[in-house]
Amino acid sequence: MLNEYSFGEIYIRHAIDDSPHSKDFSMHIHEKCEIYFFVSGNIEYLVEGSRYPLNENSLMIMRPAEAHAPRITGSGVYERYAINFPLEL
């Protein structure tokens, strides 16, 4: 399930993957800042070569052009929210 919303330069998405696989999530960057809210799942987050194990309700903030990706570490539903916005905000 994926819900996406745009409000001018602010982009919000909510996603749920019932059977996530790491191969489905590649390292990527954004031109905007990202606030990432991890709801549930078994993942660690990779940001610029560093690994961050996440617990439910973890929050991360990434700068523009920081390479990042989730890495699935076990089974379970993967749910998260992300908000992208310009650095100026």
PDB file of C-alpha atoms in Angstrom, residues 8-55:
ATOM      1  CA  GLY A   8       3.548  22.621  -3.080  1.00  0.00           C
ATOM      2  CA  GLU A   9       7.174  21.665  -2.423  1.00  0.00           C
ATOM      3  CA  ILE A  10       6.306  19.278   0.427  1.00  0.00           C
ATOM      4  CA  TYR A  11       5.844  15.606  -0.437  1.00  0.00           C
ATOM      5  CA  ILE A  12       4.408  13.092   2.062  1.00  0.00           C
ATOM      6  CA  ARG A  13       4.136   9.349   1.644  1.00  0.00           C
ATOM      7  CA  HIS A  14       2.954   6.451   3.780  1.00  0.00           C
ATOM      8  CA  ALA A  15       3.901   2.946   2.675  1.00  0.00           C
ATOM      9  CA  ILE A  16       3.286  -0.571   3.932  1.00  0.00           C
ATOM     10  CA  ASP A  17       4.992  -3.645   2.481  1.00  0.00           C
ATOM     11  CA  ASP A  18       3.560  -6.966   3.685  1.00  0.00           C
ATOM     12  CA  SER A  19       6.530  -9.072   2.508  1.00  0.00           C
ATOM     13  CA  PRO A  20       9.499  -6.727   2.013  1.00  0.00           C
ATOM     14  CA  HIS A  21      12.793  -7.833   0.427  1.00  0.00           C
ATOM     15  CA  SER A  22      16.032  -5.824   0.447  1.00  0.00           C
ATOM     16  CA  LYS A  23      16.363  -6.242  -3.330  1.00  0.00           C
ATOM     17  CA  ASP A  24      13.265  -4.049  -3.683  1.00  0.00           C
ATOM     18  CA  PHE A  25      14.923  -1.080  -1.920  1.00  0.00           C
ATOM     19  CA  SER A  26      17.973   0.469  -3.550  1.00  0.00           C
ATOM     20  CA  MET A  27      20.310   3.147  -2.253  1.00  0.00           C
ATOM     21  CA  HIS A  28      18.997   6.540  -3.390  1.00  0.00           C
ATOM     22  CA  ILE A  29      19.190  10.275  -2.795  1.00  0.00           C
ATOM     23  CA  HIS A  30      16.730  13.166  -2.798  1.00  0.00           C
ATOM     24  CA  GLU A  31      17.206  16.805  -3.719  1.00  0.00           C
ATOM     25  CA  LYS A  32      15.245  17.725  -0.592  1.00  0.00           C
ATOM     26  CA  CYS A  33      15.482  16.990   3.134  1.00  0.00           C
ATOM     27  CA  GLU A  34      13.698  13.889   4.373  1.00  0.00           C
ATOM     28  CA  ILE A  35      12.049  13.124   7.689  1.00  0.00           C
ATOM     29  CA  TYR A  36      11.623   9.355   7.921  1.00  0.00           C
ATOM     30  CA  PHE A  37       9.357   7.830  10.582  1.00  0.00           C
ATOM     31  CA  PHE A  38       9.687   4.067  11.020  1.00  0.00           C
ATOM     32  CA  VAL A  39       6.471   2.455  12.278  1.00  0.00           C
ATOM     33  CA  SER A  40       7.214  -1.271  12.147  1.00  0.00           C
ATOM     34  CA  GLY A  41       9.263  -4.016  10.547  1.00  0.00           C
ATOM     35  CA  ASN A  42      12.672  -5.614  10.806  1.00  0.00           C
ATOM     36  CA  ILE A  43      15.132  -3.268   9.154  1.00  0.00           C
ATOM     37  CA  GLU A  44      18.290  -1.315   9.617  1.00  0.00           C
ATOM     38  CA  TYR A  45      18.789   1.922   7.756  1.00  0.00           C
ATOM     39  CA  LEU A  46      21.912   2.661   5.752  1.00  0.00           C
ATOM     40  CA  VAL A  47      22.921   6.323   5.457  1.00  0.00           C
ATOM     41  CA  GLU A  48      26.190   7.343   3.784  1.00  0.00           C
ATOM     42  CA  GLY A  49      27.872   4.054   4.737  1.00  0.00           C
ATOM     43  CA  SER A  50      26.641   3.986   8.361  1.00  0.00           C
ATOM     44  CA  ARG A  51      24.132   1.427   9.629  1.00  0.00           C
ATOM     45  CA  TYR A  52      21.348   2.385  12.015  1.00  0.00           C
ATOM     46  CA  PRO A  53      19.237  -0.357  13.615  1.00  0.00           C
ATOM     47  CA  LEU A  54      15.693   0.986  13.976  1.00  0.00           C
ATOM     48  CA  ASN A  55      13.135   0.329  16.661  1.00  0.00           C
TER      49      ASN A  55
END
